[in-house]
CSV table of C-alpha atoms in Angstrom, one decimal:
chain,number,residue,atom,x,y,z
L,1,MET,CA,125.7,114.4,114.1
L,2,ARG,CA,126.4,114.6,110.5
L,3,ARG,CA,129.1,112.4,109.4
L,4,ARG,CA,131.4,113.5,106.4
L,5,ASN,CA,132.4,110.3,103.4
L,6,VAL,CA,136.7,110.1,103.0
L,7,VAL,CA,138.3,111.4,100.9
L,8,LEU,CA,139.7,107.7,99.2
L,9,ASN,CA,143.3,107.1,97.4
L,10,ILE,CA,142.4,103.6,96.6
L,11,ASP,CA,145.3,101.5,94.2
L,12,LYS,CA,142.3,99.7,92.8
L,13,LYS,CA,142.4,95.5,91.6
L,14,HIS,CA,139.6,95.5,88.9
L,15,PHE,CA,138.5,92.3,86.9
L,16,SER,CA,138.1,92.7,83.6
L,17,TYR,CA,134.9,93.5,81.7
L,18,ASN,CA,134.6,90.0,80.7
L,19,GLN,CA,135.5,88.7,84.2
L,20,ARG,CA,132.9,90.9,85.4
L,21,PHE,CA,130.1,89.1,83.6
L,22,ILE,CA,131.3,86.1,84.3
L,23,LEU,CA,131.3,86.4,88.0
L,24,ILE,CA,127.9,88.2,89.0
L,25,SER,CA,126.7,85.7,86.2
L,26,MET,CA,127.3,83.1,89.1
L,27,ILE,CA,124.5,84.2,90.6
L,28,PRO,CA,121.4,83.4,88.6
L,29,VAL,CA,123.5,79.7,87.4
L,30,TYR,CA,124.0,79.0,91.2
L,31,PHE,CA,120.1,79.0,91.7
L,32,MET,CA,119.5,77.4,88.3
L,33,LEU,CA,120.9,74.6,89.1
L,34,ILE,CA,119.7,74.0,92.9
L,35,GLY,CA,116.5,74.7,91.2
L,36,PHE,CA,117.3,71.5,89.1
L,37,LEU,CA,117.6,69.4,91.9
L,38,ILE,CA,114.6,69.8,93.5
L,39,GLN,CA,112.2,69.9,90.6
L,40,THR,CA,112.6,68.0,87.5
L,41,PRO,CA,112.6,69.9,83.9
L,42,ALA,CA,108.9,68.7,82.6
L,43,GLN,CA,108.0,70.3,87.0
L,44,ILE,CA,110.0,73.3,86.0
L,45,PHE,CA,108.4,73.9,82.5
L,46,LYS,CA,104.4,73.5,83.9
L,47,GLY,CA,105.6,76.2,86.8
L,48,LEU,CA,107.0,78.7,84.9
L,49,ILE,CA,103.5,78.0,82.5
L,50,ALA,CA,101.9,79.1,86.2
L,51,ILE,CA,103.9,81.9,87.0
L,52,ILE,CA,103.6,83.4,83.5
L,53,THR,CA,99.6,83.0,83.6
L,54,GLY,CA,98.7,84.0,87.0
L,55,THR,CA,98.6,87.9,88.3
L,56,ASP,CA,102.0,89.4,90.2
L,57,ILE,CA,99.9,91.5,93.0
L,58,LEU,CA,102.2,91.6,96.0
L,59,ILE,CA,102.8,89.1,97.1
L,60,THR,CA,103.2,86.4,95.0
L,61,ASP,CA,105.7,83.9,96.1
L,62,TYR,CA,106.5,82.4,92.8
L,63,PHE,CA,108.0,79.3,95.0
L,64,GLU,CA,104.6,78.6,95.8
L,65,VAL,CA,103.2,79.4,92.5
L,66,GLY,CA,105.1,76.7,90.3
L,67,GLY,CA,108.3,75.7,92.8
L,68,PRO,CA,111.2,76.8,93.3
L,69,GLY,CA,112.8,75.1,89.8
L,70,ALA,CA,110.7,77.2,88.0
L,71,ALA,CA,110.9,80.3,90.1
L,72,PHE,CA,114.8,80.1,90.0
L,73,VAL,CA,114.6,79.6,86.6
L,74,ASN,CA,112.5,82.2,85.7
L,75,ALA,CA,114.8,84.4,87.6
L,76,GLY,CA,118.1,82.9,85.8
L,77,PHE,CA,116.9,83.7,82.0
L,78,ILE,CA,115.7,87.0,82.7
L,79,THR,CA,119.1,87.9,85.2
L,80,LEU,CA,121.3,86.2,81.9
L,81,PHE,CA,119.6,87.8,79.4
L,82,LEU,CA,119.8,90.9,81.1
L,83,ILE,CA,124.0,91.0,82.2
L,84,ALA,CA,123.9,89.5,77.9
L,85,ILE,CA,121.9,93.2,76.9
L,86,HIS,CA,124.9,95.1,79.2
L,87,TYR,CA,127.3,92.8,77.9
L,88,PHE,CA,127.1,93.1,74.0
L,89,GLY,CA,125.4,96.6,74.6
L,90,LYS,CA,128.9,97.8,76.1
L,91,VAL,CA,127.0,99.5,79.7
L,92,ASP,CA,129.4,100.6,81.5
L,93,PHE,CA,129.8,97.8,84.5
L,94,ASN,CA,129.2,100.0,88.0
L,95,GLY,CA,127.7,99.3,90.8
L,96,HIS,CA,124.1,100.2,89.1
L,97,ALA,CA,124.6,97.3,86.3
L,98,VAL,CA,125.5,94.8,89.4
L,99,THR,CA,122.7,96.2,91.8
L,100,SER,CA,119.7,96.1,88.8
L,101,CYS,CA,121.1,92.5,87.6
L,102,CYS,CA,120.4,91.4,91.8
L,103,MET,CA,117.6,93.3,92.0
L,104,MET,CA,115.9,91.8,88.8
L,105,PHE,CA,117.1,88.7,89.5
L,106,GLY,CA,115.6,88.8,93.5
L,107,PHE,CA,112.4,90.5,92.1
L,108,SER,CA,111.8,87.2,89.9
L,109,LEU,CA,111.1,85.3,92.3
L,110,PHE,CA,108.1,87.1,93.4
L,111,GLY,CA,106.6,89.7,90.6
L,112,LYS,CA,108.5,89.9,87.6
L,113,ASN,CA,108.6,87.2,84.9
L,114,ILE,CA,109.6,86.5,81.5
L,115,LEU,CA,106.3,87.7,79.8
L,116,ASN,CA,105.8,90.7,82.0
L,117,ILE,CA,108.8,93.0,81.9
L,118,TRP,CA,109.8,94.2,78.6
L,119,LEU,CA,107.1,96.8,77.5
L,120,ILE,CA,108.5,98.5,80.3
L,121,LEU,CA,112.2,98.2,79.2
L,122,MET,CA,110.6,99.4,75.5
L,123,GLY,CA,109.1,102.5,77.5
L,124,ILE,CA,112.3,103.6,78.4
L,125,LEU,CA,114.0,102.7,74.6
L,126,LEU,CA,111.2,104.7,73.5
L,127,TYR,CA,111.8,108.0,75.9
L,128,ALA,CA,115.8,107.2,75.0
L,129,ILE,CA,115.1,107.5,71.4
L,130,LEU,CA,113.0,110.7,71.2
L,131,HIS,CA,114.8,112.7,73.8
L,132,GLY,CA,117.8,111.6,72.4
L,133,VAL,CA,120.0,110.3,75.6
L,134,SER,CA,121.5,106.9,75.5
L,135,MET,CA,119.7,104.2,76.7
L,136,LYS,CA,122.9,102.7,78.0
L,137,LYS,CA,123.1,105.8,80.3
L,138,TYR,CA,119.5,104.4,82.1
L,139,LEU,CA,118.8,101.3,81.3
L,140,TYR,CA,119.7,100.7,85.6
L,141,VAL,CA,116.9,102.7,85.5
L,142,GLY,CA,114.6,100.5,83.4
L,143,CYS,CA,115.2,97.4,84.9
L,144,TYR,CA,114.5,99.1,88.4
L,145,GLY,CA,111.1,100.4,86.9
L,146,THR,CA,109.8,96.6,85.8
L,147,CYS,CA,108.5,97.1,89.8
L,148,LEU,CA,105.7,97.8,88.4
L,149,SER,CA,105.1,94.7,85.6
L,150,PRO,CA,102.1,93.4,87.7
L,151,ILE,CA,100.0,96.4,86.4
L,152,ILE,CA,100.9,94.8,82.5
L,153,THR,CA,100.1,91.5,84.3
L,154,GLN,CA,96.6,92.7,86.1
L,155,VAL,CA,95.4,94.7,82.2
L,156,MET,CA,95.5,91.0,80.5
L,157,HIS,CA,93.2,89.7,83.5
L,158,ALA,CA,91.4,93.0,83.6
L,159,GLY,CA,87.6,93.4,82.7
L,160,ASN,CA,85.9,91.7,80.1
L,161,MET,CA,87.8,92.8,76.8
L,162,ARG,CA,88.4,90.7,73.9
L,163,ALA,CA,92.2,89.4,73.9
L,164,TRP,CA,92.6,91.7,71.4
L,165,GLN,CA,92.4,94.5,73.1
L,166,GLN,CA,93.6,93.6,75.9
L,167,ILE,CA,97.0,92.7,74.4
L,168,ALA,CA,96.8,96.7,72.7
L,169,LEU,CA,96.3,98.1,76.0
L,170,SER,CA,98.7,96.2,77.4
L,171,ILE,CA,101.3,97.5,75.2
L,172,PHE,CA,99.7,101.1,75.9
L,173,THR,CA,99.8,100.5,79.5
L,174,GLY,CA,103.4,99.4,79.8
L,175,LEU,CA,104.9,101.9,76.8
L,176,VAL,CA,103.4,104.8,78.7
L,177,ILE,CA,104.7,103.5,82.4
L,178,GLY,CA,108.1,103.2,81.4
L,179,TYR,CA,107.7,106.4,79.3
L,180,VAL,CA,106.9,108.5,82.4
L,181,LEU,CA,109.0,106.9,85.2
L,182,LEU,CA,112.7,108.5,84.1
L,183,PRO,CA,111.5,112.1,84.4
L,184,ILE,CA,109.5,111.2,87.6
L,185,ALA,CA,112.3,109.5,89.3
L,186,ILE,CA,114.2,112.1,88.5
L,187,HIS,CA,111.8,114.5,90.3
L,188,THR,CA,111.4,112.4,93.6
L,189,LEU,CA,115.3,112.2,93.7
L,190,ALA,CA,115.3,115.8,94.3
L,191,VAL,CA,112.2,115.2,96.5
L,192,HIS,CA,114.7,112.8,99.0
L,193,LYS,CA,117.6,114.2,98.4
L,194,GLY,CA,119.2,110.5,98.2
L,195,PHE,CA,118.6,109.7,101.7
L,196,SER,CA,115.9,106.8,100.4
L,197,LEU,CA,118.3,104.2,98.5
L,198,TYR,CA,114.7,103.3,96.0
L,199,ASN,CA,114.5,105.7,94.2
L,200,VAL,CA,112.4,104.3,91.0
L,201,GLY,CA,110.3,102.4,93.7
L,202,PHE,CA,109.2,105.9,95.0
L,203,ALA,CA,108.7,107.4,91.5
L,204,ALA,CA,106.9,103.6,91.1
L,205,GLY,CA,104.4,104.0,94.0
L,206,ILE,CA,103.5,107.5,92.4
L,207,ILE,CA,102.7,105.9,89.3
L,208,ALA,CA,101.3,102.9,90.4
L,209,THR,CA,98.3,105.5,92.8
L,210,ILE,CA,97.4,106.9,89.6
L,211,VAL,CA,97.0,103.6,87.5
L,212,ALA,CA,95.5,102.1,90.7
L,213,SER,CA,92.8,104.8,90.8
L,214,ILE,CA,92.4,104.9,87.1
L,215,PHE,CA,91.4,101.5,87.7
L,216,LYS,CA,88.9,101.5,90.5
L,217,SER,CA,87.3,104.7,88.7
L,218,PHE,CA,86.4,102.6,85.8
L,219,GLY,CA,85.2,99.5,88.2
L,220,ILE,CA,87.9,97.4,87.4
L,221,GLY,CA,88.6,95.5,91.1
L,222,ILE,CA,92.0,94.8,92.2
L,223,GLU,CA,92.0,91.6,94.9
L,224,SER,CA,94.9,91.4,97.5
L,225,ARG,CA,97.4,88.1,97.7
L,226,LEU,CA,99.3,86.6,99.7
L,227,LEU,CA,101.0,83.4,98.2
L,228,TRP,CA,103.3,82.4,101.1
L,229,SER,CA,106.0,79.2,100.6
L,230,THR,CA,107.4,77.7,104.2
L,231,GLN,CA,108.1,74.6,102.9
L,232,TYR,CA,112.1,75.3,101.6
L,233,ASN,CA,113.3,76.5,104.5
L,234,SER,CA,115.5,73.8,105.1
L,235,ILE,CA,117.4,73.7,102.0
L,236,PHE,CA,117.8,77.5,102.0
L,237,ILE,CA,119.3,77.6,105.4
L,238,TYR,CA,122.1,76.1,103.9
L,239,ALA,CA,122.3,76.9,100.5
L,240,LEU,CA,121.9,80.5,100.6
L,241,PRO,CA,124.7,81.5,103.4
L,242,LEU,CA,126.7,79.1,101.5
L,243,PHE,CA,126.7,81.0,98.6
L,244,PHE,CA,127.4,84.1,100.5
L,245,ILE,CA,130.2,82.3,102.3
L,246,MET,CA,131.7,81.4,98.9
L,247,MET,CA,131.5,84.8,97.9
L,248,MET,CA,133.2,86.0,100.6
L,249,LEU,CA,135.8,83.1,100.5
L,250,PHE,CA,136.8,84.3,96.9
L,251,ALA,CA,137.0,88.0,97.8
L,252,ILE,CA,139.7,86.9,100.6
L,253,TYR,CA,141.4,85.1,98.3
L,254,THR,CA,142.3,87.7,94.9
L,255,GLY,CA,142.6,90.8,97.8
L,256,LYS,CA,145.0,89.2,100.2
L,257,ASN,CA,146.3,91.7,102.6
L,258,LYS,CA,144.4,95.2,101.1
L,259,LEU,CA,140.7,93.9,101.3
L,260,MET,CA,140.6,94.8,105.0
L,261,HIS,CA,142.2,97.8,104.7
L,262,GLU,CA,139.5,99.0,101.6
L,263,TYR,CA,136.7,97.0,103.3
L,264,MET,CA,137.2,99.8,106.2
L,265,LEU,CA,137.2,102.5,104.2
L,266,LEU,CA,134.3,101.4,102.8
L,267,LEU,CA,132.5,101.1,105.8
L,268,LYS,CA,133.3,104.7,106.5
L,269,HIS,CA,131.1,105.7,103.5
L,270,SER,CA,127.6,107.0,104.6
L,271,GLY,CA,125.9,105.6,101.2
L,272,LEU,CA,124.4,108.8,100.5
L,273,LYS,CA,122.2,109.7,97.1
L,274,SER,CA,123.5,105.8,95.8
L,275,PRO,CA,127.6,106.3,95.8
L,276,ASP,CA,129.3,104.1,93.2
L,277,PHE,CA,131.0,101.2,95.2
L,278,VAL,CA,132.5,99.5,92.4
L,279,ASP,CA,134.1,102.5,90.8
L,280,LYS,CA,135.3,103.6,94.3
L,281,PHE,CA,136.9,100.4,95.4
L,282,SER,CA,138.6,97.4,93.9
L,283,ASP,CA,136.4,94.2,92.9
L,284,PHE,CA,137.4,92.3,95.8
L,285,THR,CA,135.9,94.6,98.0
L,286,VAL,CA,132.8,95.1,96.2
L,287,ILE,CA,132.6,91.6,96.8
L,288,PHE,CA,133.2,91.1,100.2
L,289,ASN,CA,131.0,93.6,101.0
L,290,MET,CA,128.3,91.7,99.2
L,291,GLY,CA,128.8,88.6,101.1
L,292,VAL,CA,128.8,89.8,103.8
L,293,ASN,CA,125.4,92.0,104.0
L,294,GLY,CA,124.2,89.3,102.4
L,295,LEU,CA,125.2,86.6,104.9
L,296,PHE,CA,124.3,89.5,107.2
L,297,ALA,CA,120.5,89.7,106.6
L,298,THR,CA,120.0,85.7,106.1
L,299,LEU,CA,121.1,85.0,109.0
L,300,PHE,CA,119.1,87.5,110.7
L,301,VAL,CA,116.0,85.9,109.1
L,302,ILE,CA,117.1,82.8,110.1
L,303,PHE,CA,117.5,83.8,114.0
L,304,ILE,CA,114.3,84.8,114.2
L,305,LYS,CA,112.5,82.0,112.8
L,306,GLY,CA,111.3,83.8,109.3
L,307,ASP,CA,110.8,82.0,106.1
L,308,LEU,CA,113.5,81.5,103.2
L,309,ASN,CA,111.4,81.7,100.2
L,310,GLY,CA,110.8,83.8,96.8
L,311,PRO,CA,109.9,87.3,98.2
L,312,ILE,CA,112.4,86.7,101.4
L,313,ILE,CA,115.4,84.9,99.0
L,314,GLY,CA,114.6,88.3,96.7
L,315,SER,CA,114.3,91.0,99.5
L,316,ILE,CA,117.7,89.9,100.3
L,317,PHE,CA,119.6,90.3,96.7
L,318,THR,CA,118.3,93.4,97.3
L,319,ILE,CA,120.3,93.8,100.2
L,320,VAL,CA,123.0,92.0,97.8
L,321,GLY,CA,123.1,94.4,94.9
L,322,PHE,CA,122.4,97.8,97.0
L,323,SER,CA,126.0,96.4,98.3
L,324,ALA,CA,127.4,97.8,95.1
L,325,THR,CA,125.9,100.9,95.6
L,326,GLY,CA,125.6,102.6,98.9
L,327,LYS,CA,124.6,99.8,101.5
L,328,HIS,CA,127.3,98.1,104.1
L,329,ILE,CA,127.3,96.4,107.5
L,330,ARG,CA,127.0,99.7,109.4
L,331,ASN,CA,124.4,101.4,108.1
L,332,ILE,CA,121.7,98.6,107.2
L,333,ALA,CA,121.8,97.1,110.6
L,334,PRO,CA,120.6,100.1,112.7
L,335,VAL,CA,118.0,100.5,110.4
L,336,MET,CA,116.9,96.5,110.2
L,337,PHE,CA,117.2,96.6,114.4
L,338,GLY,CA,114.8,99.2,114.2
L,339,VAL,CA,111.9,97.4,112.6
L,340,PHE,CA,113.0,94.2,115.1
L,341,ILE,CA,112.4,96.6,117.6
L,342,ALA,CA,109.3,98.1,116.2
L,343,SER,CA,107.6,94.1,116.6
L,344,ALA,CA,107.8,94.1,119.9
L,345,MET,CA,105.7,97.0,120.5
L,346,LYS,CA,103.4,96.8,117.6
L,347,LEU,CA,100.5,95.0,116.6
L,348,TRP,CA,102.3,92.4,114.2
L,349,VAL,CA,104.9,89.5,114.4
L,350,ILE,CA,108.0,90.2,112.6
L,351,THR,CA,108.0,86.3,110.8
L,352,ASP,CA,104.4,87.2,109.8
L,353,PRO,CA,105.2,87.5,105.6
L,354,ALA,CA,104.5,91.8,105.2
L,355,PRO,CA,106.6,92.4,108.4
L,356,LEU,CA,109.3,90.4,107.0
L,357,MET,CA,109.7,91.9,103.7
L,358,THR,CA,109.7,95.2,105.3
L,359,LEU,CA,112.4,94.2,108.1
L,360,ILE,CA,115.2,93.4,105.1
L,361,LEU,CA,114.2,96.1,102.6
L,362,SER,CA,114.1,99.1,105.2
L,363,THR,CA,117.8,99.4,104.2
L,364,THR,CA,116.5,101.4,101.9
L,365,LEU,CA,116.6,104.1,104.4
L,366,ALA,CA,120.8,103.2,105.3
L,367,PRO,CA,122.0,106.7,104.0
L,368,ILE,CA,120.2,108.0,107.2
L,369,ALA,CA,122.2,105.5,109.7
L,370,GLY,CA,125.5,106.8,107.6
L,371,GLU,CA,124.8,110.0,107.7
L,372,PHE,CA,123.0,110.4,111.2
L,373,GLY,CA,124.3,107.6,113.2
L,374,VAL,CA,122.9,105.0,114.3
L,375,PHE,CA,120.5,106.5,116.6
L,376,ALA,CA,119.0,108.1,113.8
L,377,GLY,CA,119.1,105.1,111.6
L,378,ILE,CA,116.7,102.7,114.1
L,379,LEU,CA,114.4,105.8,114.4
L,380,ALA,CA,113.9,105.4,110.6
L,381,GLY,CA,113.4,101.5,110.5
L,382,PHE,CA,111.0,101.7,113.1
L,383,LEU,CA,109.0,104.6,111.4
L,384,HIS,CA,109.6,102.5,108.6
L,385,SER,CA,107.6,99.6,109.9
L,386,SER,CA,104.8,101.5,110.3
L,387,VAL,CA,104.4,103.5,107.2
L,388,ALA,CA,105.8,100.1,104.5
L,389,LEU,CA,102.7,97.8,106.2
L,390,ASN,CA,100.3,100.3,105.6
L,391,VAL,CA,100.9,102.7,102.6
L,392,GLY,CA,100.2,99.6,100.0
L,393,VAL,CA,96.9,99.8,99.8
L,394,VAL,CA,96.9,102.7,98.0
L,395,TYR,CA,98.1,100.8,94.9
L,396,SER,CA,97.0,97.6,95.8
L,397,GLY,CA,100.1,95.3,95.8
L,398,MET,CA,100.8,96.9,91.9
L,399,ASN,CA,104.0,98.5,93.0
L,400,LEU,CA,106.6,95.3,93.9
L,401,TYR,CA,108.6,98.0,95.5
L,402,ASN,CA,106.6,99.2,98.9
L,403,ASN,CA,109.3,99.4,100.6
L,404,GLY,CA,110.8,102.1,98.3
L,405,PHE,CA,107.8,104.3,97.9
L,406,ALA,CA,107.4,103.7,101.8
L,407,GLY,CA,111.5,104.6,102.1
L,408,GLY,CA,110.8,108.3,100.0
L,409,ILE,CA,107.7,109.2,102.2
L,410,VAL,CA,110.1,108.3,105.8
L,411,ALA,CA,113.1,110.0,103.6
L,412,LEU,CA,111.1,113.2,103.3
L,413,PHE,CA,109.6,113.4,106.7
L,414,MET,CA,112.7,112.9,108.8
L,415,VAL,CA,115.1,114.3,106.8
L,416,PRO,CA,114.2,118.3,107.2
L,417,VAL,CA,113.5,117.9,110.9
L,418,ILE,CA,116.9,116.5,111.6
L,419,GLU,CA,118.5,118.8,109.3
L,420,ALA,CA,116.7,121.5,111.3
L,421,VAL,CA,118.1,120.2,114.7
L,422,ILE,CA,121.1,120.0,113.4
L,423,GLU,CA,121.1,123.3,112.4
L,424,ARG,CA,119.6,124.6,115.5
L,425,ARG,CA,122.7,123.0,117.7
L,426,LYS,CA,125.5,124.9,115.5
L,427,ILE,CA,123.8,128.3,116.1
L,428,LEU,CA,123.5,127.3,120.0
L,429,LYS,CA,127.0,126.4,120.2
L,430,SER,CA,128.0,129.3,118.0
L,431,ASN,CA,125.7,131.9,119.9
L,432,ALA,CA,127.8,130.7,123.5
L,433,ALA,CA,131.1,130.7,121.7
L,434,ASP,CA,130.3,134.5,121.3
């Protein structure tokens, strides 16, 4: 049965503009401090060089490439720089600002680095200038679009070209990707009607497919990659839950007796079309939702004895980020359990690298559970696991948001069928009433 979102009448309590940016900055700062406790500055510098100069095809765990210290410094620097762009550019602090910052932090642990993201952002800027639209409005699309950053690195390592030719081709490729991303993303949103939250991932999958096809047609090979760290679980089994518990305690302290009432209202939202929870609810409610979802995802991974490394921590922060634009425990849990159930029936193990990432990132389909109920959410997770684990071969891992592409396909398949069934039931019920 299709659900309606509640009409909200909330006396909102927001932090100031400056306070909001200080709070979001605590994410990179916390983990950078942990990074410096694990590695020395010299080790971190050496690790950053390894991260920047290597390729970034899925799955490239920066914990394995340069160590967790270097990975967190890379992610922290990028995220703090992005926060500064938002702050000094007077960009509205809304749900998409929170989501894009968390996404940038998370995926900078396994694919985005301080060198390969800028050309795509410049391509979005070029589109904004040429089409007379505000860069402030679409900055978050550019941030999401950096999921195609591995393409830039891949171009730098492609063929036997001279250095200046590789640089020129990388600049051209990055600008073109950024330029075409926005119109494609607008079109793909209409295709799945907002039932997949990672819409830019869907658009990026299409672009990555085109680019990979061009590469292959020119005989440029793209080698698959699997770098996966398993040696830091004993650290993050404590450090990660602690961070999310601190978020929840902070929200409880600031929200006091209003928190649970607002949180119950938030849980009634379907999550369809990436709603801006920062606009609809008080700040402490959104922070609490982020903490709950992050803790739930982390404990899920710990319970099934999965690894806590760059890709998994990054994937968890995808859930945390989208907790400001659509996700809550009621609409993510059914989808995750759908993937978990699938693991008992299919030819893969849930704790393997790709399935474990799919478990967390399948929550792109949270609106299906929120709109159509628990069973639909479980079915969405079940189907998504099959699609996500097979569709990446099309673009050879050059789209970091592989689950966004898979989620768009699953939503495109499921939603029309569900809506047709609902419509048929309405007709039958109407005929019976007559």
